[in-house]
Coordinates of C-alpha atoms in Angstrom, one line a residue:
M1 CA 7.9 6.1 14.2
V2 CA 6.1 9.4 14.8
N3 CA 5.2 10.7 18.2
N4 CA 3.3 13.8 19.4
K5 CA 6.5 15.8 19.1
Q6 CA 6.6 15.4 15.4
P7 CA 7.9 18.4 13.3
D8 CA 5.5 20.6 11.3
N9 CA 3.7 18.9 8.5
R10 CA 4.9 15.4 9.3
V11 CA 2.0 13.3 8.0
G12 CA 0.2 11.0 10.4
R13 CA 1.7 8.2 12.4
R14 CA 2.9 4.7 11.6
S15 CA 5.2 6.3 9.1
L16 CA 4.1 7.2 5.6
L17 CA 2.1 4.1 4.7
S18 CA 0.1 3.7 7.8
G19 CA -2.1 0.7 7.3
A20 CA -1.6 0.3 3.6
A21 CA -1.3 -3.3 4.3
A22 CA 0.2 -2.8 7.6
V23 CA 9.0 -3.8 12.0
A24 CA 12.2 -5.2 11.2
G25 CA 12.8 -5.8 7.5
G26 CA 14.4 -8.8 5.8
A27 CA 18.2 -8.9 6.0
A28 CA 20.1 -8.7 2.8
L29 CA 20.7 -12.0 1.1
S30 CA 24.2 -13.3 1.8
T31 CA 24.5 -15.3 -1.4
A32 CA 22.9 -15.0 -4.8
L33 CA 21.6 -18.2 -6.4
P34 CA 21.6 -18.7 -10.1
A35 CA 18.2 -18.7 -11.8
G36 CA 16.5 -22.0 -11.4
T37 CA 18.4 -23.0 -8.2
A38 CA 16.3 -23.7 -5.1
H39 CA 17.3 -22.6 -1.7
A40 CA 18.4 -25.4 0.7
A41 CA 15.7 -26.8 2.9
P42 CA 15.1 -24.8 6.0
K43 CA 17.3 -25.8 9.0
P44 CA 16.1 -25.9 12.6
L45 CA 17.1 -22.9 14.7
A46 CA 20.2 -23.2 16.7
G47 CA 19.5 -24.9 20.0
A48 CA 16.2 -26.4 18.8
A49 CA 16.9 -29.7 20.5
G50 CA 17.4 -29.4 24.3
A51 CA 17.7 -25.6 24.2
G52 CA 18.5 -24.5 27.7
A53 CA 16.2 -21.5 27.7
A54 CA 13.1 -23.6 26.8
H55 CA 11.3 -24.6 30.0
V56 CA 9.0 -27.2 28.4
A57 CA 10.2 -30.5 27.1
A58 CA 10.3 -30.0 23.3
T59 CA 9.4 -32.4 20.6
P60 CA 12.6 -33.0 18.6
G61 CA 13.1 -30.0 16.3
I62 CA 10.4 -27.9 17.8
I63 CA 11.4 -25.1 20.1
D64 CA 8.9 -24.9 23.0
I65 CA 8.8 -21.6 24.9
A66 CA 7.0 -21.7 28.3
P67 CA 6.0 -18.7 30.5
A68 CA 9.2 -18.9 32.5
D69 CA 11.3 -18.3 29.4
P70 CA 12.5 -14.7 29.0
R71 CA 11.4 -14.8 25.3
F72 CA 7.8 -15.7 26.3
P73 CA 6.5 -12.1 26.6
D74 CA 7.7 -11.3 23.1
L75 CA 5.9 -14.3 21.6
V76 CA 2.5 -14.0 23.1
R77 CA 1.5 -10.6 21.5
G78 CA 1.6 -9.1 18.1
T79 CA 2.0 -5.5 17.0
N80 CA -1.4 -4.5 18.5
Q81 CA -0.7 -4.4 22.2
R82 CA -4.4 -4.7 23.0
W83 CA -4.1 -8.5 22.5
V84 CA -1.8 -10.4 24.9
A85 CA -2.3 -14.1 25.5
A86 CA -1.3 -16.5 28.3
P87 CA -0.9 -19.9 26.5
E88 CA 0.7 -22.9 28.1
K89 CA 3.5 -22.6 25.5
V90 CA 4.5 -21.2 22.2
R91 CA 5.9 -23.6 19.7
L92 CA 8.4 -22.4 17.1
V93 CA 8.6 -24.6 14.0
T94 CA 10.9 -24.6 11.1
T95 CA 9.6 -27.4 8.8
T96 CA 6.2 -28.6 7.6
A97 CA 6.8 -31.9 9.5
Q98 CA 7.2 -30.0 12.7
A99 CA 4.1 -27.9 12.1
E100 CA 2.1 -31.1 11.4
T101 CA 3.5 -32.6 14.7
A102 CA 2.5 -29.5 16.6
V103 CA -1.1 -29.7 15.3
R104 CA -1.3 -33.4 15.9
E105 CA -0.2 -33.1 19.5
A106 CA -2.6 -30.3 20.2
V107 CA -5.5 -32.4 18.7
T108 CA -4.5 -35.4 20.8
A109 CA -4.3 -33.3 24.0
G110 CA -7.5 -31.4 23.3
K111 CA -5.7 -28.1 23.3
R112 CA -6.9 -24.9 21.7
L113 CA -4.4 -23.9 19.1
T114 CA -3.8 -20.7 17.1
V115 CA -1.2 -19.7 14.6
R116 CA 1.0 -16.6 14.2
S117 CA 2.9 -15.8 11.0
G118 CA 3.8 -12.1 11.2
G119 CA 1.9 -10.9 14.2
H120 CA -0.1 -8.2 12.5
C121 CA -3.7 -9.4 13.2
Y122 CA -5.8 -6.4 14.1
E123 CA -8.1 -8.4 16.4
D124 CA -7.6 -11.1 19.0
F125 CA -7.8 -14.0 16.6
V126 CA -4.4 -15.3 17.6
F127 CA -3.8 -13.9 21.1
N128 CA -6.9 -14.4 23.3
N129 CA -7.8 -15.8 26.7
Q130 CA -8.9 -19.2 25.2
V131 CA -5.7 -20.2 23.4
Q132 CA -3.5 -22.8 25.0
V133 CA -0.9 -23.4 22.3
V134 CA 0.4 -20.8 19.8
V135 CA 2.4 -22.1 16.8
D136 CA 4.8 -19.4 15.7
M137 CA 5.8 -19.6 12.0
S138 CA 8.6 -17.0 12.1
G139 CA 11.2 -19.8 11.7
M140 CA 9.6 -20.9 8.4
N141 CA 10.6 -17.9 6.3
Q142 CA 12.3 -19.2 3.2
V143 CA 11.5 -17.8 -0.2
Y144 CA 12.8 -19.9 -3.2
F145 CA 12.1 -21.2 -6.6
D146 CA 10.7 -24.7 -6.5
P147 CA 11.5 -26.6 -9.8
A148 CA 9.1 -29.4 -8.8
K149 CA 6.2 -27.0 -8.8
N150 CA 7.7 -24.7 -11.4
A151 CA 6.7 -21.9 -9.1
F152 CA 8.1 -19.7 -6.3
A153 CA 7.6 -21.1 -2.8
I154 CA 6.9 -18.6 0.0
E155 CA 6.9 -20.0 3.5
A156 CA 4.2 -18.7 5.9
G157 CA 6.6 -16.9 8.2
A158 CA 8.3 -14.9 5.5
S159 CA 7.8 -11.1 5.7
N160 CA 6.8 -8.9 2.8
L161 CA 10.2 -7.4 2.5
Q162 CA 11.9 -10.8 2.6
V163 CA 9.7 -11.8 -0.3
Y164 CA 10.3 -8.7 -2.3
E165 CA 14.1 -8.8 -1.8
T166 CA 14.5 -12.5 -2.7
L167 CA 12.2 -12.4 -5.7
Y168 CA 13.6 -9.2 -7.2
K169 CA 17.3 -9.5 -6.5
L170 CA 17.6 -13.2 -7.5
Y171 CA 15.0 -13.3 -10.3
G172 CA 13.9 -9.8 -11.2
V173 CA 10.2 -10.5 -10.4
T174 CA 7.7 -9.7 -7.7
I175 CA 4.2 -10.1 -6.4
P176 CA 1.8 -7.3 -5.8
A177 CA 1.6 -7.6 -2.0
G178 CA 1.4 -5.2 0.9
S179 CA 3.5 -2.3 1.8
C180 CA 4.3 -2.9 5.5
H181 CA 7.6 -4.8 5.5
S182 CA 7.1 -7.1 8.5
V183 CA 3.6 -8.5 7.6
G184 CA 3.8 -12.3 7.4
A185 CA 2.9 -14.1 4.3
G186 CA 0.7 -16.7 6.1
G187 CA -2.1 -14.3 6.9
H188 CA -1.5 -11.7 4.3
I189 CA -1.8 -13.8 1.2
S190 CA -4.7 -15.9 2.5
G191 CA -6.7 -12.7 3.0
G192 CA -6.2 -11.5 -0.6
G193 CA -3.3 -9.1 -0.3
F194 CA -2.8 -5.8 -2.1
G195 CA -0.3 -3.0 -2.3
L196 CA 1.3 -0.3 -4.3
L197 CA 1.5 -2.4 -7.5
S198 CA -2.0 -3.8 -7.4
R199 CA -3.6 -1.4 -9.9
Q200 CA -0.9 -2.4 -12.3
L201 CA -0.6 -6.1 -11.5
G202 CA -3.7 -7.2 -9.5
L203 CA -4.1 -8.7 -6.1
T204 CA -1.5 -11.0 -4.4
V205 CA -3.9 -14.0 -4.7
D206 CA -4.3 -13.5 -8.4
Y207 CA -0.8 -15.2 -8.6
L208 CA -1.5 -18.0 -6.1
H209 CA -0.6 -21.3 -7.7
G210 CA -0.7 -23.6 -4.7
V211 CA -0.9 -23.8 -0.9
E212 CA 0.3 -26.4 1.6
V213 CA -1.9 -26.8 4.6
V214 CA -1.9 -28.9 7.7
V215 CA -5.5 -30.0 8.2
V216 CA -7.5 -32.0 10.8
K217 CA -9.9 -34.6 9.5
A218 CA -13.3 -35.6 11.0
N219 CA -11.7 -38.5 12.9
G220 CA -8.9 -36.3 14.3
T221 CA -6.3 -37.5 11.9
V222 CA -3.8 -34.8 11.0
E223 CA -2.2 -34.6 7.6
T224 CA -0.5 -32.1 5.2
V225 CA -2.3 -31.4 2.0
T226 CA -1.2 -29.5 -1.1
A227 CA -3.9 -27.9 -3.2
T228 CA -3.3 -26.0 -6.5
R229 CA -5.1 -24.0 -9.1
D230 CA -5.0 -27.0 -11.4
D231 CA -6.8 -29.3 -9.0
T232 CA -10.4 -30.2 -9.2
G233 CA -13.1 -31.0 -6.6
D234 CA -12.4 -30.6 -2.9
L235 CA -8.7 -29.8 -3.5
Q236 CA -9.7 -27.0 -5.8
D237 CA -12.0 -25.7 -3.2
L238 CA -9.2 -25.7 -0.7
W239 CA -7.0 -23.8 -3.0
W240 CA -9.8 -21.3 -3.8
A241 CA -10.5 -20.8 -0.1
H242 CA -7.0 -19.5 0.3
T243 CA -7.4 -16.8 -2.4
G244 CA -9.0 -14.4 0.0
G245 CA -10.9 -16.5 2.6
G246 CA -8.7 -15.2 5.4
G247 CA -6.3 -16.9 7.8
G248 CA -7.0 -19.3 10.7
N249 CA -10.0 -20.9 8.9
F250 CA -9.1 -24.2 7.2
G251 CA -5.8 -25.4 8.6
L252 CA -2.3 -24.3 9.4
I253 CA -0.7 -22.8 6.3
T254 CA 3.0 -23.7 5.9
R255 CA 3.8 -22.4 2.4
Y256 CA 2.4 -21.0 -0.8
W257 CA 3.5 -21.3 -4.4
M258 CA 3.2 -18.3 -6.6
R259 CA 3.1 -18.2 -10.4
T260 CA 1.4 -16.1 -13.0
P261 CA -1.7 -17.9 -14.3
G262 CA -1.1 -19.3 -17.8
A263 CA 2.7 -18.8 -17.6
T264 CA 4.6 -21.3 -19.6
G265 CA 8.2 -22.6 -19.7
T266 CA 10.5 -23.2 -16.8
D267 CA 12.5 -20.0 -16.7
P268 CA 11.7 -18.6 -13.2
T269 CA 12.4 -15.0 -14.4
K270 CA 9.3 -15.3 -16.6
L271 CA 6.9 -17.0 -14.1
L272 CA 6.0 -13.9 -12.1
P273 CA 5.5 -10.3 -13.2
K274 CA 8.4 -7.8 -13.2
P275 CA 8.0 -4.6 -11.3
P276 CA 8.9 -1.3 -13.0
S277 CA 12.6 -0.7 -12.8
E278 CA 12.0 2.8 -11.5
V279 CA 9.2 4.7 -9.9
F280 CA 8.3 8.3 -9.0
V281 CA 7.7 8.9 -5.3
H282 CA 5.9 12.1 -4.3
A283 CA 4.7 13.2 -0.9
V284 CA 3.2 16.5 0.3
S285 CA 1.2 17.7 3.2
L286 CA -1.8 20.0 3.3
P287 CA -1.7 21.7 6.7
W288 CA -4.9 21.5 8.7
P289 CA -4.6 25.2 9.8
D290 CA -5.0 26.2 6.2
M291 CA -8.0 23.9 5.6
N292 CA -11.7 24.8 5.9
Q293 CA -14.8 22.7 5.2
R294 CA -15.0 23.8 1.6
S295 CA -11.3 23.0 0.8
F296 CA -11.6 19.7 2.6
Q297 CA -14.7 18.7 0.7
T298 CA -13.1 19.8 -2.6
L299 CA -10.0 17.6 -2.0
V300 CA -12.0 14.5 -1.1
Q301 CA -14.4 15.0 -4.0
N302 CA -11.5 15.6 -6.4
W303 CA -10.0 12.3 -5.2
G304 CA -13.1 10.4 -5.9
R305 CA -13.8 11.9 -9.3
W306 CA -10.3 11.3 -10.5
H307 CA -10.5 7.6 -9.5
E308 CA -13.9 7.2 -11.2
A309 CA -12.3 8.5 -14.4
N310 CA -9.0 6.7 -14.2
S311 CA -9.5 3.2 -12.7
A312 CA -10.4 1.1 -15.8
P313 CA -8.1 -1.9 -16.6
N314 CA -6.7 -0.1 -19.7
S315 CA -6.1 3.2 -18.0
P316 CA -2.8 4.9 -18.6
Y317 CA -2.8 5.4 -14.8
A318 CA -2.7 1.7 -13.9
G319 CA 0.9 2.3 -12.8
L320 CA -0.2 5.0 -10.3
F321 CA -1.1 4.2 -6.7
G322 CA -2.1 7.1 -4.4
L323 CA -2.8 7.3 -0.7
L324 CA -4.9 10.1 0.7
K325 CA -4.1 10.2 4.4
L326 CA -6.9 12.1 6.1
N327 CA -5.3 12.6 9.5
S328 CA -7.4 14.2 12.3
N329 CA -7.0 17.9 13.1
A330 CA -5.3 17.6 16.4
G331 CA -3.6 21.0 16.5
P332 CA -1.4 23.4 14.5
R333 CA 1.1 20.7 13.5
S334 CA -1.6 18.4 12.0
A335 CA -1.7 17.9 8.2
I336 CA -3.4 15.8 5.5
G337 CA -1.0 13.8 3.5
L338 CA -0.9 12.9 -0.2
L339 CA 1.5 10.2 -1.2
T340 CA 1.9 8.8 -4.7
Q341 CA 4.0 6.1 -6.3
M342 CA 4.0 5.9 -10.1
D343 CA 5.7 3.7 -12.7
A344 CA 8.4 6.0 -14.1
T345 CA 9.0 3.8 -17.1
I346 CA 5.7 4.3 -19.0
P347 CA 5.4 6.9 -21.7
N348 CA 4.9 10.4 -20.5
A349 CA 5.0 9.3 -16.9
R350 CA 6.0 12.6 -15.5
T351 CA 3.3 14.5 -17.4
L352 CA 0.7 12.0 -16.3
L353 CA 1.8 12.4 -12.7
N354 CA 1.7 16.2 -12.9
D355 CA -1.7 16.1 -14.4
Y356 CA -2.9 13.8 -11.6
L357 CA -1.5 16.0 -8.9
A358 CA -3.1 19.1 -10.5
A359 CA -6.5 17.4 -10.7
V360 CA -6.5 16.1 -7.1
T361 CA -5.6 19.5 -5.6
A362 CA -7.6 21.7 -8.1
G363 CA -9.6 24.3 -6.3
V364 CA -8.5 23.2 -2.8
G365 CA -6.8 26.6 -2.2
V366 CA -4.2 25.2 0.1
T367 CA -0.5 25.2 -0.9
P368 CA 1.0 21.7 -0.6
Q369 CA 4.2 21.6 1.5
A370 CA 7.1 19.3 1.5
M371 CA 6.9 16.9 4.4
T372 CA 9.5 15.0 6.2
V373 CA 8.6 11.4 5.8
P374 CA 9.5 9.1 8.7
M375 CA 10.6 5.7 7.4
G376 CA 11.0 3.5 10.4
E377 CA 14.6 2.4 10.5
H378 CA 15.5 4.2 7.4
A379 CA 16.6 7.8 6.9
A380 CA 13.7 10.2 6.2
L381 CA 12.9 11.3 2.7
P382 CA 12.5 15.1 2.8
Q383 CA 11.6 17.4 0.0
L384 CA 9.3 15.1 -1.9
D385 CA 7.2 18.0 -3.1
E386 CA 9.1 17.3 -6.3
P387 CA 8.7 13.7 -7.4
R388 CA 11.8 11.6 -6.6
R389 CA 12.8 9.0 -9.3
L390 CA 14.0 5.9 -7.5
P391 CA 14.9 2.3 -8.3
W392 CA 11.8 0.2 -7.5
Y393 CA 13.3 -1.9 -4.8
I394 CA 14.9 1.1 -3.0
A395 CA 11.5 2.8 -3.1
T396 CA 9.8 -0.3 -1.8
D397 CA 12.3 -0.6 1.1
Y398 CA 11.9 3.1 1.9
L399 CA 8.1 3.0 1.8
S400 CA 7.7 -0.1 3.9
G401 CA 8.0 1.9 7.1
G402 CA 7.4 0.3 10.5
N403 CA 4.2 -0.7 12.2
P404 CA 5.1 0.3 15.8
T405 CA 3.8 -1.7 18.7
L406 CA 0.9 0.4 20.0
Y407 CA -2.7 -0.1 20.9
G408 CA -5.0 0.3 18.0
K409 CA -8.4 -0.2 16.4
Y410 CA -9.2 -0.5 12.7
K411 CA -12.1 -0.6 10.3
S412 CA -12.4 -0.8 6.5
A413 CA -14.6 -0.3 3.5
Y414 CA -14.5 -0.6 -0.3
A415 CA -16.0 2.1 -2.5
R416 CA -17.3 1.6 -6.0
K417 CA -17.5 5.4 -6.6
G418 CA -16.2 8.5 -5.0
L419 CA -17.6 9.1 -1.6
S420 CA -21.1 10.6 -1.4
S421 CA -21.7 14.2 -0.1
F422 CA -23.2 12.6 3.0
Q423 CA -20.0 10.6 3.6
V424 CA -17.7 13.6 2.9
S425 CA -19.6 15.6 5.5
A426 CA -19.2 12.8 8.0
L427 CA -15.4 12.8 7.3
W428 CA -15.2 16.5 8.0
K429 CA -17.3 16.2 11.2
H430 CA -15.1 13.6 12.8
L431 CA -11.7 14.6 11.5
S432 CA -12.1 18.3 12.3
N433 CA -13.5 17.7 15.7
S434 CA -11.5 20.0 18.0
A435 CA -12.7 18.0 21.1
F436 CA -10.8 14.9 19.9
T437 CA -7.1 15.7 20.2
N438 CA -5.4 12.4 19.3
P439 CA -3.0 13.1 16.4
D440 CA -2.7 9.4 15.7
A441 CA -6.2 9.0 14.2
L442 CA -6.9 9.0 10.5
V443 CA -8.7 7.6 7.5
Q444 CA -6.5 6.4 4.7
I445 CA -8.1 6.2 1.3
D446 CA -6.1 4.0 -1.2
S447 CA -6.3 3.8 -4.9
Y448 CA -7.9 0.6 -6.2
G449 CA -9.3 -0.8 -9.4
C450 CA -7.5 -1.2 -12.8
K451 CA -6.0 -4.7 -13.1
I452 CA -7.7 -5.8 -9.8
N453 CA -11.0 -5.5 -11.6
T454 CA -10.2 -7.8 -14.5
V455 CA -10.9 -10.9 -12.4
A456 CA -14.4 -12.2 -11.8
S457 CA -15.8 -11.8 -8.4
D458 CA -16.1 -15.6 -7.9
A459 CA -12.7 -16.6 -9.5
T460 CA -11.1 -16.0 -6.1
A461 CA -12.6 -15.7 -2.6
V462 CA -12.1 -11.9 -2.9
P463 CA -15.5 -10.7 -4.3
Q464 CA -14.8 -6.9 -4.5
R465 CA -13.8 -6.7 -8.1
D466 CA -15.3 -3.4 -9.3
S467 CA -14.3 -1.0 -6.5
I468 CA -12.0 2.0 -7.1
L469 CA -11.1 2.9 -3.5
K470 CA -10.3 1.2 -0.3
L471 CA -10.7 2.9 3.0
Q472 CA -8.9 2.1 6.3
Y473 CA -10.0 3.8 9.5
Q474 CA -7.3 3.8 12.1
V475 CA -6.7 5.1 15.6
Y476 CA -3.7 4.5 17.9
W477 CA -2.9 5.2 21.5
T478 CA -0.1 4.4 24.0
N479 CA -1.8 4.5 27.3
P480 CA -4.3 1.7 28.0
A481 CA -6.4 4.1 29.9
D482 CA -7.2 5.9 26.7
E483 CA -8.9 2.9 25.0
A484 CA -12.5 3.8 25.7
K485 CA -12.4 7.3 24.2
N486 CA -10.5 6.1 21.1
L487 CA -12.8 3.2 20.5
A488 CA -15.8 5.6 20.9
W489 CA -14.3 8.0 18.4
I490 CA -13.7 5.4 15.6
R491 CA -17.0 3.6 16.3
D492 CA -19.1 6.8 16.1
F493 CA -17.2 7.9 13.1
Y494 CA -17.8 4.6 11.2
K495 CA -21.5 4.6 12.2
D496 CA -22.0 8.1 10.8
M497 CA -20.1 7.3 7.6
Y498 CA -22.5 4.4 6.9
A499 CA -25.6 5.6 8.7
E500 CA -27.7 5.2 5.5
T501 CA -26.9 1.5 5.4
G502 CA -27.2 0.2 8.9
H503 CA -23.9 1.7 10.1
V504 CA -21.7 -0.6 7.9
P505 CA -20.7 -0.4 4.2
V506 CA -23.5 -2.6 2.8
P507 CA -22.8 -3.3 -0.9
N508 CA -24.7 -0.8 -3.0
F509 CA -24.1 1.8 -5.7
T510 CA -21.3 3.3 -3.6
N511 CA -20.1 0.8 -0.9
D512 CA -18.9 -2.7 -1.4
G513 CA -18.3 -4.3 2.0
C514 CA -15.1 -4.8 4.0
Y515 CA -11.6 -6.2 3.7
V516 CA -11.0 -9.4 5.8
N517 CA -7.3 -8.5 6.3
Y518 CA -8.5 -5.5 8.2
P519 CA -10.7 -7.5 10.6
D520 CA -13.3 -5.8 12.7
K521 CA -15.2 -7.7 15.4
D522 CA -17.7 -4.9 15.6
L523 CA -19.2 -6.1 12.3
G524 CA -20.7 -9.0 14.2
D525 CA -22.1 -6.9 17.0
P526 CA -25.7 -5.6 16.6
A527 CA -24.8 -2.6 18.7
F528 CA -22.6 -1.5 15.8
N529 CA -24.2 -3.3 12.8
T530 CA -27.9 -2.7 12.4
S531 CA -28.1 -3.8 8.8
Q532 CA -29.3 -7.2 7.6
E533 CA -25.8 -8.1 6.5
T534 CA -23.6 -10.4 8.6
W535 CA -19.8 -9.9 9.0
G536 CA -19.4 -12.9 6.6
S537 CA -21.5 -11.3 3.8
L538 CA -19.7 -7.9 4.3
Y539 CA -16.3 -9.6 3.8
Y540 CA -17.2 -12.3 1.3
K541 CA -20.5 -11.4 -0.3
G542 CA -21.7 -14.3 -2.5
N543 CA -18.5 -16.3 -1.9
F544 CA -19.4 -17.0 1.7
T545 CA -21.4 -20.1 0.8
R546 CA -18.5 -21.7 -1.0
L547 CA -16.2 -20.9 1.8
K548 CA -18.5 -22.6 4.3
K549 CA -18.5 -25.7 2.1
A550 CA -14.7 -25.7 2.1
K551 CA -14.8 -25.4 5.8
R552 CA -17.0 -28.4 6.2
T553 CA -14.8 -30.5 4.0
W554 CA -11.4 -29.5 5.3
D555 CA -12.0 -28.5 8.9
P556 CA -15.1 -30.5 9.8
T557 CA -14.4 -30.4 13.6
N558 CA -13.9 -26.6 13.6
F559 CA -10.4 -27.1 15.1
F560 CA -9.1 -23.9 13.5
R561 CA -11.4 -21.2 14.8
H562 CA -11.5 -17.6 16.1
A563 CA -14.1 -14.9 16.6
Q564 CA -14.7 -14.4 12.8
S565 CA -13.5 -17.8 11.4
I566 CA -15.6 -19.3 8.6
P567 CA -18.5 -21.2 10.3
L568 CA -19.5 -24.7 9.4
Q569 CA -23.1 -23.7 8.6

């Protein structure tokens, strides 16, 4: 974690990958299973029945944590400290049957229920003043090959790093999911999922074969349903709704099954893609004291032009993922960061990487400097001004840095082209503002496109399939008293960036809406969205209608709901 006492040229906060898809990583596996062997069924946590610390009578197998329990404060908040709930209890489940029971008992008692998988929701969708029961999925965290489905099962509470470690170490495969190691699968996959391998492999949901969901029927009956890519009718709609429709909408997700579409045979090592065995990792900083408006504009325009020219599906740069971390200029130690991961195994990889770095920094007139990269629990990786060739999993572990528990606000946008001159000027205006002195404020612009854009916009619930950049606006603070000024900064910034389209990124020649996994309640507030587009159309575009149909079919009583859940109509 980076604080205000960071050394010179340390880039941003939230470690190197702030916000690229979002604390403690998965532990090393104690045993290696031979290919094709499934893990044992999950076991209840120790003390599940009659645990002395639980102050609510628990349903057998479910651990109920009430307000008097010392664990309670840790279980009623996520990583964003703005959102803290006061439910009657938190219910930790370790099996699908327990999850179904927890939902059934909440329905019978008329209790408002929400679900936590990893705790990284940016808004108060899980932790709010209306929730009475929180179902915590962290005890359902198994990752294993399921011969019955001929696919890999990932339980909703598994973290990104647990998924990567199990899939790669046991089977040599992976999925192109997010970079932050503690993000939970339950919400991440259902919202689409992307990360440093996405230009090469696509979105996470492009590999979704099936999903297991606890649903509530119109008569209040609770049941567990499995829907797969191969189903038809309403079941196919339920599967499709989980390919980017967002979490907390249709039911309680207990597990996913992942498999490459069209994969054949039963050898698990061939049912998901293999990551590159080695990657180049490169990270430099451009000190703010050396920047002026011309150099800043040149850098951002170079970034956009390069991605316009190198984001086609067949691009030799499909194996390159870049992050441009436009941190605010909060003093002499502030810097803009440029991080790159590239497949080191493709022909001429080092030459391609060098050419990319030269193109992005051409004419900027600022000498890049090596930066000390904070990596959460891990040792820092200094001297990355020269690309470091690392084994893929080691690089993934290093680059999965923490998402520290702070107060924060986030916004997002997709871009089909490089940013317009109007938008680059807005970036400069707000990031160089000397009156705003928070060093923990930034816009991160991620590489997009390539393999992502080979999928039709309606084939999954993620409609943004011709963008080349994804933007995440971020601001953090540690003192609750600082909330108003930080919210004002990011809201004014975003309004100026999209002033030409009603203060939000309405899909047009340049913009393409917002990412549901970076939720922003402001999109539904006419004070901040003066366009004709609703939050639903900004997230889902033309897919919103089909998502509402799935909602009416699978959650007709609107039992699963939050401030931006899919509406019935």
